[in-house]
CSV table of C-alpha atoms in Angstrom, one decimal:
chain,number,residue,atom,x,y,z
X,1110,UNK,CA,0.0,0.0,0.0
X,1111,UNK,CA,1.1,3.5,-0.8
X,1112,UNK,CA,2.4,6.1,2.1
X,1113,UNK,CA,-0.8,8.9,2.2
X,1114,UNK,CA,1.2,12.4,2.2
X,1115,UNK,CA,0.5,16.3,2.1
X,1116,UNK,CA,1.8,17.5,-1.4
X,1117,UNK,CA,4.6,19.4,1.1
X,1118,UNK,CA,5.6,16.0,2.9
X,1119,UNK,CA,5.7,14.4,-0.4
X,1120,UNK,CA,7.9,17.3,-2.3
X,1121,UNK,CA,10.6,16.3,0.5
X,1122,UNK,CA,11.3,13.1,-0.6
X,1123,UNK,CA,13.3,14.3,-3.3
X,1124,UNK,CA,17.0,14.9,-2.8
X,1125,UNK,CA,18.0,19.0,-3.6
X,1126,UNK,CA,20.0,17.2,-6.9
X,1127,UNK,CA,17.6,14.6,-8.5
X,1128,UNK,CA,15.4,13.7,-11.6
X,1129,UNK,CA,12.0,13.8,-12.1
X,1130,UNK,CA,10.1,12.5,-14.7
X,1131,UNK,CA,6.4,14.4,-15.4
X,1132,UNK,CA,3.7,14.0,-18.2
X,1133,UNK,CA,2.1,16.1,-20.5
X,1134,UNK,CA,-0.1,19.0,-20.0
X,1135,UNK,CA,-3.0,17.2,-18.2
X,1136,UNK,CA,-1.5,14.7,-16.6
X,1137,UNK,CA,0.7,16.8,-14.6
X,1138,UNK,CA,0.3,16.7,-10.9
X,1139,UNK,CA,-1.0,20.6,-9.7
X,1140,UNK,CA,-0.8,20.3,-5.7
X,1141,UNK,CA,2.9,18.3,-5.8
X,1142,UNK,CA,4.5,20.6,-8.5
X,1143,UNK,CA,3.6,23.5,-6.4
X,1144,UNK,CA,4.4,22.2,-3.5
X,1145,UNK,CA,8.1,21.5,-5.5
X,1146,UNK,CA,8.1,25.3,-6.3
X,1147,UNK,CA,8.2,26.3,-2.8
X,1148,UNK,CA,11.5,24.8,-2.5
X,1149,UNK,CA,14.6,26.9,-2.7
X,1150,UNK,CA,17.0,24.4,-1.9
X,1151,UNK,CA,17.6,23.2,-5.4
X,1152,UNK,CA,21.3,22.3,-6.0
X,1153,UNK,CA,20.7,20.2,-9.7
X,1154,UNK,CA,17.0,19.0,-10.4
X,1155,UNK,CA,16.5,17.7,-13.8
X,1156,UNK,CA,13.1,17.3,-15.1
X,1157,UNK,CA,11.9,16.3,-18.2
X,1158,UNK,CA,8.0,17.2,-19.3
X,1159,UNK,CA,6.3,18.6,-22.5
X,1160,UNK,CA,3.5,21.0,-22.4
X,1161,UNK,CA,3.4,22.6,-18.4
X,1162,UNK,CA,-0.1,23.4,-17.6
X,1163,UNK,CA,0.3,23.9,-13.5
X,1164,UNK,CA,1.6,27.3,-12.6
X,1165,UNK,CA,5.0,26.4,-10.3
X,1166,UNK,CA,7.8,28.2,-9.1
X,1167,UNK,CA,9.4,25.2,-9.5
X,1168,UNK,CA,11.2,26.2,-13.0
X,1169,UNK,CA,12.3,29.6,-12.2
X,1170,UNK,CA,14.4,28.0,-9.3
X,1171,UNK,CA,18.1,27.9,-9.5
X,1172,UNK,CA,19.2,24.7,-9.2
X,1173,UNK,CA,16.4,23.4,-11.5
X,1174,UNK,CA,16.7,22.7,-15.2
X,1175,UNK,CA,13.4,21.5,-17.1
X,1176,UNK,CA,14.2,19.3,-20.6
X,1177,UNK,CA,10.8,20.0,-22.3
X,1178,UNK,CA,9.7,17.4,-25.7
X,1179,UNK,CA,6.6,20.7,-26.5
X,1180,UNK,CA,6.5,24.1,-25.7
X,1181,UNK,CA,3.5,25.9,-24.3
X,1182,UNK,CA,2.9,29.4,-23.5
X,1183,UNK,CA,4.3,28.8,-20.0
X,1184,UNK,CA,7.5,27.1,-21.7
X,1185,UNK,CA,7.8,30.0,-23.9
X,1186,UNK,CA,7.2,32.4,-20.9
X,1187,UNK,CA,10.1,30.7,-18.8
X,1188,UNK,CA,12.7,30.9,-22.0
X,1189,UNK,CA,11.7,34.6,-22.1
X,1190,UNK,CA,12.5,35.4,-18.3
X,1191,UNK,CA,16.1,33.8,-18.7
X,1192,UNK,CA,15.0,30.6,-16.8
X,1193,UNK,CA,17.0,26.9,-17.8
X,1194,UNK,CA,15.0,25.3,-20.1
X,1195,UNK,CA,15.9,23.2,-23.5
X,1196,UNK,CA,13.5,21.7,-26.3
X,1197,UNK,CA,14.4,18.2,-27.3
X,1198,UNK,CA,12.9,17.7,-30.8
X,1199,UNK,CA,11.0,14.4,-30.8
X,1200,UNK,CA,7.9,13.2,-32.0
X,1201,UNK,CA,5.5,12.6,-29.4
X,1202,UNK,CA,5.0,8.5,-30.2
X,1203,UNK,CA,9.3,9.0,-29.2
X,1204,UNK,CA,8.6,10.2,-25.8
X,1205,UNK,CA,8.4,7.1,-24.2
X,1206,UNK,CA,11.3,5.5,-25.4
X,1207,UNK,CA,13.5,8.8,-24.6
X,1208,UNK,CA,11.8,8.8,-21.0
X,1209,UNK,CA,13.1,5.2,-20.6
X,1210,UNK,CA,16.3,6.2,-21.5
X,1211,UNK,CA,16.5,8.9,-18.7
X,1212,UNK,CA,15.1,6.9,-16.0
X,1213,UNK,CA,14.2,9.6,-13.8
X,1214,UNK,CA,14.7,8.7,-9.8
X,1215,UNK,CA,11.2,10.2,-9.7
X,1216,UNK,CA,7.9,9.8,-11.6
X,1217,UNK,CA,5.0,11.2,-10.8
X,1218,UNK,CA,1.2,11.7,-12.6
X,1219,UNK,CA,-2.2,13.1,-11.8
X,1220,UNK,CA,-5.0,10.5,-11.3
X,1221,UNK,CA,-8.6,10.2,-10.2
X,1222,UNK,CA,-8.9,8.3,-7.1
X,1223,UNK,CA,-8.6,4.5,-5.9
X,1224,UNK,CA,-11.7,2.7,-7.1
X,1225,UNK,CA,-13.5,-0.2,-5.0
X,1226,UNK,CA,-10.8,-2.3,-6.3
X,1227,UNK,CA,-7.9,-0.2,-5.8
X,1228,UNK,CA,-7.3,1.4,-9.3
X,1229,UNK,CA,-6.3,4.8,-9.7
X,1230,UNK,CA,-7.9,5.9,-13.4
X,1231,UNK,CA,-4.9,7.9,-15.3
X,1232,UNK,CA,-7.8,10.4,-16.6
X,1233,UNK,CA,-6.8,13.0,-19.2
X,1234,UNK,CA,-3.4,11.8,-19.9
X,1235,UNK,CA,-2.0,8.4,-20.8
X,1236,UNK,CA,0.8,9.4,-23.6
X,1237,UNK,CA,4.7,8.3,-23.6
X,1238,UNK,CA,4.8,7.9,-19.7
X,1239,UNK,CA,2.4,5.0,-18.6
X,1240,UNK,CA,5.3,2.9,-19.1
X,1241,UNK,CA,7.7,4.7,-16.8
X,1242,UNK,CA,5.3,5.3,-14.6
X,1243,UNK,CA,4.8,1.5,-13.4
X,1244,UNK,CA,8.6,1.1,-14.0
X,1245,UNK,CA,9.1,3.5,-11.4
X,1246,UNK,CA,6.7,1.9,-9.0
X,1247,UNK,CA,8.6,-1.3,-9.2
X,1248,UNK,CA,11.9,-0.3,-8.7
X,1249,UNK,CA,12.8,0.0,-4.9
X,1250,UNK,CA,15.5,2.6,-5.4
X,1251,UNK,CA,13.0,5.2,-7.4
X,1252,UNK,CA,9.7,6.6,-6.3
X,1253,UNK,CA,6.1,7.0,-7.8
X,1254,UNK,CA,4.3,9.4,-6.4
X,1255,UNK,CA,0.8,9.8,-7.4
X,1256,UNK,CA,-1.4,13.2,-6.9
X,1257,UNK,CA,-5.0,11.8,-6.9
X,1258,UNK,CA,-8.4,14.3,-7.1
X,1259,UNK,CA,-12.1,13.5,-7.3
X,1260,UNK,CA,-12.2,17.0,-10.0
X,1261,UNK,CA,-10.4,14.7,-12.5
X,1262,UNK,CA,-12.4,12.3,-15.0
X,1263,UNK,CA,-12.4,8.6,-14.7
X,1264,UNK,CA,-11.4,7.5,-18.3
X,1265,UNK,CA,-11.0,4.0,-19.9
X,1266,UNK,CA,-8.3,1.9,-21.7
X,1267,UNK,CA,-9.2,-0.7,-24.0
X,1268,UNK,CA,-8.6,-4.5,-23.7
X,1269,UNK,CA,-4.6,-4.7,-22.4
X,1270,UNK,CA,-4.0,-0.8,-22.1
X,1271,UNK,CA,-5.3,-0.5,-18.7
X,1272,UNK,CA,-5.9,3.3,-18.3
X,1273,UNK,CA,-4.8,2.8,-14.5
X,1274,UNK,CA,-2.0,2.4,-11.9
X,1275,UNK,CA,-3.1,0.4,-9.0
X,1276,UNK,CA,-2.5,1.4,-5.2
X,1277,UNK,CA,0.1,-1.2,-4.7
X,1278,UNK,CA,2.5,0.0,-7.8
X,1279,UNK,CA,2.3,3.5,-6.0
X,1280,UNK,CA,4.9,4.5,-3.3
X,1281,UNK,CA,3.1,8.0,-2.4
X,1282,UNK,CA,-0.4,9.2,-2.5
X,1283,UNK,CA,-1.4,12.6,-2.3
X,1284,UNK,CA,-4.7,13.4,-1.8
X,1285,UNK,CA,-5.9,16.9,-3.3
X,1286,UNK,CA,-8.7,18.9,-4.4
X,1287,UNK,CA,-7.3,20.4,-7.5
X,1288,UNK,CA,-9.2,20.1,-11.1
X,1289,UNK,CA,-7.5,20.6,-14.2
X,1290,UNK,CA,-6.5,23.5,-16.4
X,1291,UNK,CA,-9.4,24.1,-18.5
X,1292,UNK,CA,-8.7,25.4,-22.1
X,1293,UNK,CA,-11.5,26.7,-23.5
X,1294,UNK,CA,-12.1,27.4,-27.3
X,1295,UNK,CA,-11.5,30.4,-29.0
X,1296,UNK,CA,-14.1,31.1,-31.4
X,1297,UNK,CA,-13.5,31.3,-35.0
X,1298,UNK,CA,-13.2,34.1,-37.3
X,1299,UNK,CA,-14.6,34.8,-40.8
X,1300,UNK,CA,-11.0,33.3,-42.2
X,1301,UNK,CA,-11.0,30.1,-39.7
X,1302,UNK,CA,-14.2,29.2,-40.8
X,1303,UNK,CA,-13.4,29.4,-44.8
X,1304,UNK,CA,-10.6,27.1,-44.3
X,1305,UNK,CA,-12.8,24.8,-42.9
X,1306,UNK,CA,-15.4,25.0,-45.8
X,1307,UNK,CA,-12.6,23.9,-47.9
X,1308,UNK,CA,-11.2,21.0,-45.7
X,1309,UNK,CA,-14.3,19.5,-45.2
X,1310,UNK,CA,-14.9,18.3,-48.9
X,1311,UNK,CA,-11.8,16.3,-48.2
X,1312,UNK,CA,-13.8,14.2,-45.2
X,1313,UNK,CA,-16.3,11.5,-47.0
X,1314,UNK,CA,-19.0,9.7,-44.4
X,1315,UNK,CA,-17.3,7.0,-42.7
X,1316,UNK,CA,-13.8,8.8,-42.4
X,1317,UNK,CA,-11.5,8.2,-39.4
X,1318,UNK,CA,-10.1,11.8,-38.5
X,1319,UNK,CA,-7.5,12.9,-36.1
X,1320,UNK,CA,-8.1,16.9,-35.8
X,1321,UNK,CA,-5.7,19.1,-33.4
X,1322,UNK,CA,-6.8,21.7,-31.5
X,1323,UNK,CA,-7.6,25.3,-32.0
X,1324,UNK,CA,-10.1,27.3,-33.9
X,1325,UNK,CA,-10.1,26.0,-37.1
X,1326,UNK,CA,-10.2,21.9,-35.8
X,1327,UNK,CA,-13.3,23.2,-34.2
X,1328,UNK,CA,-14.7,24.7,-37.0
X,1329,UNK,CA,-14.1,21.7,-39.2
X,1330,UNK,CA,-15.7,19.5,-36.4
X,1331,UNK,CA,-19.1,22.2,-35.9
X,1332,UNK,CA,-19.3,22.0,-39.9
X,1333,UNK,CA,-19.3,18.0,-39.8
X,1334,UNK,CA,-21.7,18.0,-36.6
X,1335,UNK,CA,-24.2,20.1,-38.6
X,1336,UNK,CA,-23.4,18.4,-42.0
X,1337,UNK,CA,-24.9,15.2,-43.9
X,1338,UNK,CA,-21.8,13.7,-43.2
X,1339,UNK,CA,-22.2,10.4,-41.2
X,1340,UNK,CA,-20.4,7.1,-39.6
X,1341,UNK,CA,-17.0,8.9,-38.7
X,1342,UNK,CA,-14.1,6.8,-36.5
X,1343,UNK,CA,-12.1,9.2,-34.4
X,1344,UNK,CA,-8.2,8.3,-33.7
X,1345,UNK,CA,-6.7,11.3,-32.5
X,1346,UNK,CA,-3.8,11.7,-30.5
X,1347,UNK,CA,-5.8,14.8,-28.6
X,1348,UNK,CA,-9.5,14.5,-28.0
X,1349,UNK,CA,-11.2,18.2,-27.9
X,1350,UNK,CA,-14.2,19.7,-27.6
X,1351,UNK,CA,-15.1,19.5,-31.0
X,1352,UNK,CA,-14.5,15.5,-31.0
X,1353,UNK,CA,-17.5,15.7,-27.9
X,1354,UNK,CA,-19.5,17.8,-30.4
X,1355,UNK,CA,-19.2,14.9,-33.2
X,1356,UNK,CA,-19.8,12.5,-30.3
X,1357,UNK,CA,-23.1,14.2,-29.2
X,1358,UNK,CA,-24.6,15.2,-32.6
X,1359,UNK,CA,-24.7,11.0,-33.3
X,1360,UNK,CA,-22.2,11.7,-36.4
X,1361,UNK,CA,-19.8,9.1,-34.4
X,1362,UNK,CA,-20.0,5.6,-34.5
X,1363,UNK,CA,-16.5,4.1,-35.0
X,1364,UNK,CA,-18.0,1.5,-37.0
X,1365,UNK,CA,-16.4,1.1,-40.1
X,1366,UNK,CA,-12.6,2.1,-38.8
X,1367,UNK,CA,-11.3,-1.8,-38.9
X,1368,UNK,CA,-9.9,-1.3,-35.8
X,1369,UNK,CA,-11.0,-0.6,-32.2
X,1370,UNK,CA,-14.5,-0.3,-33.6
X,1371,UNK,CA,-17.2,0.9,-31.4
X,1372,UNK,CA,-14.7,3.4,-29.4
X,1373,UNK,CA,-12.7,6.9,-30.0
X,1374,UNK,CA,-9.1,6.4,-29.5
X,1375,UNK,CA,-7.0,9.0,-27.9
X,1376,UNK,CA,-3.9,9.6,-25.9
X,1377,UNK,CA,-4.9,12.4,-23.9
X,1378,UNK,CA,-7.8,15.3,-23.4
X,1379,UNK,CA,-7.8,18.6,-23.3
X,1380,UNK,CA,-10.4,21.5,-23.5
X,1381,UNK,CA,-13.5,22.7,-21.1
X,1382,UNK,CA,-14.7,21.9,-18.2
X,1383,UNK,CA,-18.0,20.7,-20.0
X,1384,UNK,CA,-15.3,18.2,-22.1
X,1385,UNK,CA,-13.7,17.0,-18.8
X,1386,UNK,CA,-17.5,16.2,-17.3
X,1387,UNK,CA,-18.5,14.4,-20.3
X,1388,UNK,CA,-15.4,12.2,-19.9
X,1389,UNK,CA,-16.1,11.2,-16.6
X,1390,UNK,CA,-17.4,7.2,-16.8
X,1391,UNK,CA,-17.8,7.3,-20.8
X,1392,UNK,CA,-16.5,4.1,-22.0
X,1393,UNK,CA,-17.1,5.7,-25.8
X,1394,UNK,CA,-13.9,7.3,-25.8
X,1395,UNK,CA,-10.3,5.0,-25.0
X,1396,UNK,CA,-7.3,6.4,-23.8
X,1397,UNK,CA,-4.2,4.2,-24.7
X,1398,UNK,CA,-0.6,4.7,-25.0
X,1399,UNK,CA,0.8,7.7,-27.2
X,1400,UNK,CA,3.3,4.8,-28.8
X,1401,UNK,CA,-0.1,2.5,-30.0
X,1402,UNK,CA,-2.0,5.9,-30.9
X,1403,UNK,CA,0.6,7.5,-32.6
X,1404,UNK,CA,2.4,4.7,-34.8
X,1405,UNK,CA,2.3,5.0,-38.3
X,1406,UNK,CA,1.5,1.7,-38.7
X,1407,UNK,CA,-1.6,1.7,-37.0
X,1408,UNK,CA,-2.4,5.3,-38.0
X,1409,UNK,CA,-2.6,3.7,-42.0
X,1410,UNK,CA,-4.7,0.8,-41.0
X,1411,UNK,CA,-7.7,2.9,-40.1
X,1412,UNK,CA,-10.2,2.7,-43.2
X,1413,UNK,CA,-9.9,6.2,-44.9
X,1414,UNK,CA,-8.2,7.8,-42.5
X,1415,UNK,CA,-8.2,12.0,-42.9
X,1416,UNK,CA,-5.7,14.1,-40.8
X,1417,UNK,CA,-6.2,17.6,-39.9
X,1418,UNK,CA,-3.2,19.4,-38.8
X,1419,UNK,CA,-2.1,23.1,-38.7
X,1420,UNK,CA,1.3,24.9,-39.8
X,1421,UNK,CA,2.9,28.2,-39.5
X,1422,UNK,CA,4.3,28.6,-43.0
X,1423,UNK,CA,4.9,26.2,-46.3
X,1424,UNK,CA,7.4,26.5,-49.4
X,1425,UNK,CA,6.4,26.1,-52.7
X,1426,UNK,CA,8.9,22.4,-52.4
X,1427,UNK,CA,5.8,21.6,-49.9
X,1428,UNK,CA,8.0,22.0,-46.9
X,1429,UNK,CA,6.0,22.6,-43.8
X,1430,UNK,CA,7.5,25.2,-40.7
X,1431,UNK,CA,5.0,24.7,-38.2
X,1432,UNK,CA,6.4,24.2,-34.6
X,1433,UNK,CA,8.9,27.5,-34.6
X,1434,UNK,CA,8.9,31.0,-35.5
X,1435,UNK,CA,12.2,32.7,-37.0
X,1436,UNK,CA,14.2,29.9,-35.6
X,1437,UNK,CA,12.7,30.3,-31.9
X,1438,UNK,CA,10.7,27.4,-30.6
X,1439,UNK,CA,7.1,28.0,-30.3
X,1440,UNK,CA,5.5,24.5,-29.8
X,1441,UNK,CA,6.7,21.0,-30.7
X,1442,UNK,CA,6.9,18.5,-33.2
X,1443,UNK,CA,3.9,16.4,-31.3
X,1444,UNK,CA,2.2,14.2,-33.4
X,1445,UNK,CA,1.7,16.0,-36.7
X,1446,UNK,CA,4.6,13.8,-38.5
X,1447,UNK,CA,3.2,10.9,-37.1
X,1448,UNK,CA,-0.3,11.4,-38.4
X,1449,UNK,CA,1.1,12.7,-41.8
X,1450,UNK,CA,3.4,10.1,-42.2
X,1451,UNK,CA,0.9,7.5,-41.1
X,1452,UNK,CA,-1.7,8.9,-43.3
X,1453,UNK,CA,0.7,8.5,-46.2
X,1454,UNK,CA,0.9,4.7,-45.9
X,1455,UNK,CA,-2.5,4.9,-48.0
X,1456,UNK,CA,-3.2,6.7,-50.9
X,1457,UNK,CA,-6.9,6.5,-50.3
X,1458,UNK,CA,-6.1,8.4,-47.2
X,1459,UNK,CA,-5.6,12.5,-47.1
X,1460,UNK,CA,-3.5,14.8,-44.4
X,1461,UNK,CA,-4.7,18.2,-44.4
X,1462,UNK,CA,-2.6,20.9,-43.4
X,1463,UNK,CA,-4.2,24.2,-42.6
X,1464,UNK,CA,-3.1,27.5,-42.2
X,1465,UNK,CA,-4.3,31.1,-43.0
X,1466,UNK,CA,-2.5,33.0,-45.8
X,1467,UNK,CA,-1.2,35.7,-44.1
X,1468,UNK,CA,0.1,37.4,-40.7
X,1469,UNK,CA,0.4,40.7,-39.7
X,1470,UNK,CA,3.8,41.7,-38.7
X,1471,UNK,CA,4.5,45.5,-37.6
X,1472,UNK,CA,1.3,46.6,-39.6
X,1473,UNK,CA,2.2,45.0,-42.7
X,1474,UNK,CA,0.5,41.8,-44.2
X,1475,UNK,CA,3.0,38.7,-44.9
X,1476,UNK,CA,2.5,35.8,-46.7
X,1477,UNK,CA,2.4,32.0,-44.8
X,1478,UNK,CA,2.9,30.8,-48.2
X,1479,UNK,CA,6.9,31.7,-48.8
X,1480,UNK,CA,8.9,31.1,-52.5
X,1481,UNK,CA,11.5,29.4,-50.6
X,1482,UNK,CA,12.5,29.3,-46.4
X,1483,UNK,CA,15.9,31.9,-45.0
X,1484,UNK,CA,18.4,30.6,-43.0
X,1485,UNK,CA,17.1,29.3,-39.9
X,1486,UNK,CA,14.3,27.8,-41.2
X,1487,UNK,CA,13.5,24.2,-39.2
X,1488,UNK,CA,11.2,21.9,-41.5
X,1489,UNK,CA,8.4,20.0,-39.7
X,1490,UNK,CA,7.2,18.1,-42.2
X,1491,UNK,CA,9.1,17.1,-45.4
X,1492,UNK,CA,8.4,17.9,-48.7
X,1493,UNK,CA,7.6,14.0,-49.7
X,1494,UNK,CA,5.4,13.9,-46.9
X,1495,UNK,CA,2.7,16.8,-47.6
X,1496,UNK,CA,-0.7,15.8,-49.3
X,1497,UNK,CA,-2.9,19.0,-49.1
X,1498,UNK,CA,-2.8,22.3,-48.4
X,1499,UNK,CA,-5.9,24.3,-47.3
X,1500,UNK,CA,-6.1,28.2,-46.7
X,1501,UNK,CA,-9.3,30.6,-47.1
X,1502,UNK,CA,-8.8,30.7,-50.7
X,1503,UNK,CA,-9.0,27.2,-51.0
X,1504,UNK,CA,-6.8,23.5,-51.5
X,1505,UNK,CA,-3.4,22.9,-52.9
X,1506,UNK,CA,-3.1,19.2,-53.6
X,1507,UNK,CA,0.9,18.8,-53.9
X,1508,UNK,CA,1.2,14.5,-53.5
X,1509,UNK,CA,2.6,13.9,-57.1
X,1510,UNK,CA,3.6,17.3,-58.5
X,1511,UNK,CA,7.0,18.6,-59.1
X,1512,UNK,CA,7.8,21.6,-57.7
X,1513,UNK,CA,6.6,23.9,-60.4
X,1514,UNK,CA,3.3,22.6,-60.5
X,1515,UNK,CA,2.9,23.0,-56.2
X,1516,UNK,CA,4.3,26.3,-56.7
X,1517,UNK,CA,1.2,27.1,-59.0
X,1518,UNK,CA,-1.0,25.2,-57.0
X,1519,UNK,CA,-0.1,26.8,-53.5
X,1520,UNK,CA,0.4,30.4,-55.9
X,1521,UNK,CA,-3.8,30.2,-56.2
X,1522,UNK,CA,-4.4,29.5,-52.6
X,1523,UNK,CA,-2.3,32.5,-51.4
X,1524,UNK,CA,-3.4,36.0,-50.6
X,1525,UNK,CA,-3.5,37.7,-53.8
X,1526,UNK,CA,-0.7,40.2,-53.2
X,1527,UNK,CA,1.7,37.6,-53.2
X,1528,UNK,CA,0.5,36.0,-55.7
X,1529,UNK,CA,3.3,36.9,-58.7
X,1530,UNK,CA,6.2,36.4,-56.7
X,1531,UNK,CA,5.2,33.0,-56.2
X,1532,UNK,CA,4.7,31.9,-59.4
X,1533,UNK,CA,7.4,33.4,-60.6
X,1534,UNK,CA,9.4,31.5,-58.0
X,1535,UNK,CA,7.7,28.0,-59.6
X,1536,UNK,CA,8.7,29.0,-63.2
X,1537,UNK,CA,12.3,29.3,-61.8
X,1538,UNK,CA,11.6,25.7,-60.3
X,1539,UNK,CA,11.2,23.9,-63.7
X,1540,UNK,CA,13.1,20.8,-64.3
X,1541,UNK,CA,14.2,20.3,-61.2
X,1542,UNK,CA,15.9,23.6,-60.6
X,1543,UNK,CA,15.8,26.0,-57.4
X,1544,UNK,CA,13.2,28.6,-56.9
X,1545,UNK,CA,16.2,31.1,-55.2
X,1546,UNK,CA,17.0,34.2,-56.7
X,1547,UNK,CA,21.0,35.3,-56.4
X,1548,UNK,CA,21.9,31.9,-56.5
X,1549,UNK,CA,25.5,30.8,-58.0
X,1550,UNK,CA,26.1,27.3,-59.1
């Protein structure tokens, strides 16, 4: 049985230099990284994480140095103030295996409390650290410790993925009243919602879809709840709001996906509080390891699977920028390659990647759309990987076509204004050559 602890008694029990393991966003523990925070004694704490979502002293310490697989706003916010924090590019299906590597002394998760039969549900989160999580708690020289909160969901696994740690793999228990960070979604504007006029001719009834989260996901998802559309799978590696609005307009019936029919297949939740409530006790929806939702392999088997991802910027090559800005990290490399990549196994599948036209930079309007990426420039998604590219002006389908022809193809869904330059760029791209101006061979 575990030892029952205050989130302070707990945050003792690791040693001023030591490692700590944490999950993603929602499965981070609030009351025990807090409690960390409050610590100044700090001499060399490593943690590694992705995504924070608990405000904490704990990273602004010295002493403390945070390895982080995604960047957040709070990630972005700590690199800003001068605090010690790296990005480790990875995909997200690689976080487990990298986590092993490390072997922190210390794991530690969020959970919704014992049942009748001792298991701790993993609730919002079961991504790359389930794994480490039960290795931790059966090693006698490292230490599990377990935050658990009646606010938090109880979710399901499916079949061997047991969505749950049990009391006796726990070493410490923390009881706390904490709920999780609620994210709500930001409504969409005139330019979100034409994107998602265009990407929904790409989703046939009966589709599989993995969507990400933001404004124009949701869109997409309100335009399919209140469509003709019918009989769609869901295997996504986040399950949002507008996944619960499929759910509960009777558009989902993971039917005809081939696999795990019957259920939605996630890795972890985030959204509204509404979202988290719905969670709570509905076997509809199965949380399993980021490694099974996230491989390629099983991705491609899904029947007429549809990806929706977003980006920051695309070449005319098809090369996709869309976890930094100017170089600077802005988020991560998640799990858009894997859902690209896995989508590509199939031709009969199609990855979307959407993205408005344009930004405003120091009042003037750029382009999203670019003739060719500066130096600096770190590709997401390869050229060989991109199927089609969606703005408000319409699709670019780029699988097959040399470079000329996705220069004119992505030239007709930019802004208008930048227009000439880019097809100018493709003519320069015939046969094979490069788009670049000033170039000397």
């Amino acid at each position: 049985m575990p030892t029952e602890l205050t989130a302070e008694q707990a945050a003792a029990r690791l040693a001023t230099d030591d490692t700590l393991g944490i999950p993603l966003g929602p499965g981070q523990p609030p009351a025990f990284l807090r409690a960390l925070g409050e610590r100044t004694d700090w001499t060399d704490l490593g943690v590694y994480g992705a995504l924070l979502a608990v405000g904490t002293e704990l990273f602004s310490r010295p002493g403390v140095h945070y390895l982080s697989g995604f960047y957040g706003p709070l990630e972005r916010a700590l690199r800003d103030s001068g605090a010690n924090i790296e990005f480790a590019p990875a995909d997200f299906r690689r976080f487990g295996p990298l986590l092993e590597r490390q072997a922190p002394r210390v794991m530690t998760t969020v959970a919704a409390p014992p049942d009748a039969d001792g298991w701790c549900s993993l609730s919002l989160h079961a991504g790359g650290t389930v794994g480490e999580l039960r290795r931790a708690g059966a090693d006698p020289e490292r230490l599990l410790v377990v935050e658990v909160s009646d606010a938090y969901p109880r979710t399901v696994g499916w079949q061997e993925h047991r969505h749950a740690l049990h009391v006796d793999e726990i070493d410490v228990l923390v009881h706390s009243t904490d709920g999780p960070v609620a994210l709500p979604e930001a409504p969409p504007n005139d330019v979100d919602k034409a994107i998602a006029r265009h990407a929904v001719a790409f989703i046939p009834s009966g589709a599989t879809l993995q969507t990400g989260i933001g404004s124009i996901p949701s869109q997409i998802a309100t335009l399919l709840a209140e469509g003709d559309g019918h009989d769609f799978g869901l295997h996504s590696e986040m399950f949002t709001d507008g996944c619960m609005r499929l759910h509960r307009a009777g558009k989902v019936t993971n039917a005809h996906k081939g696999q795990y029919d019957g259920v939605s297949v996630t890795t972890f939740a985030f959204g509204s509080t509404e979202l988290y409530e719905w969670l709570d006790g509905n076997s509809d929806v199965a949380f399993l390891p980021v490694e099974v939702v996230n491989a390629p392999e099983v991705i491609g088997a899904n029947s007429d699977m549809v990806s929706i991802n977003g980006a920051l910027a695309v070449d005319i090559h098809g090369q996709v920028v869309a976890d930094t800005i100017a170089g600077d990290q802005f988020s991560g490399v998640g799990g858009a390659e894997d859902f690209v990549a896995g989508v590509g196994l199939e031709l009969s599948d199609r990855s979307l990647i959407c993205l408005p036209s344009t930004f405003a930079k120091d009042g003037a309007l750029q382009s999203r759309i670019l003739p060719w990426f500066g130096p600096g420039a770190v590709i997401t998604t390869p050229r060989h990987h991109v199927d089609v590219i969606v703005t408000e002006y319409g699709a670019a389908e780029l699988e097959g076509k040399t470079v000329q022809e996705r220069g004119e193809a992505l030239a007709a869904i930019a802004h208008p204004q930048f227009r000439d330059e880019l097809l100018a760029a493709a003519t320069r791209a015939a046969n094979g050559r490069s788009p670049v101006t000033g170039l000397t061979g």
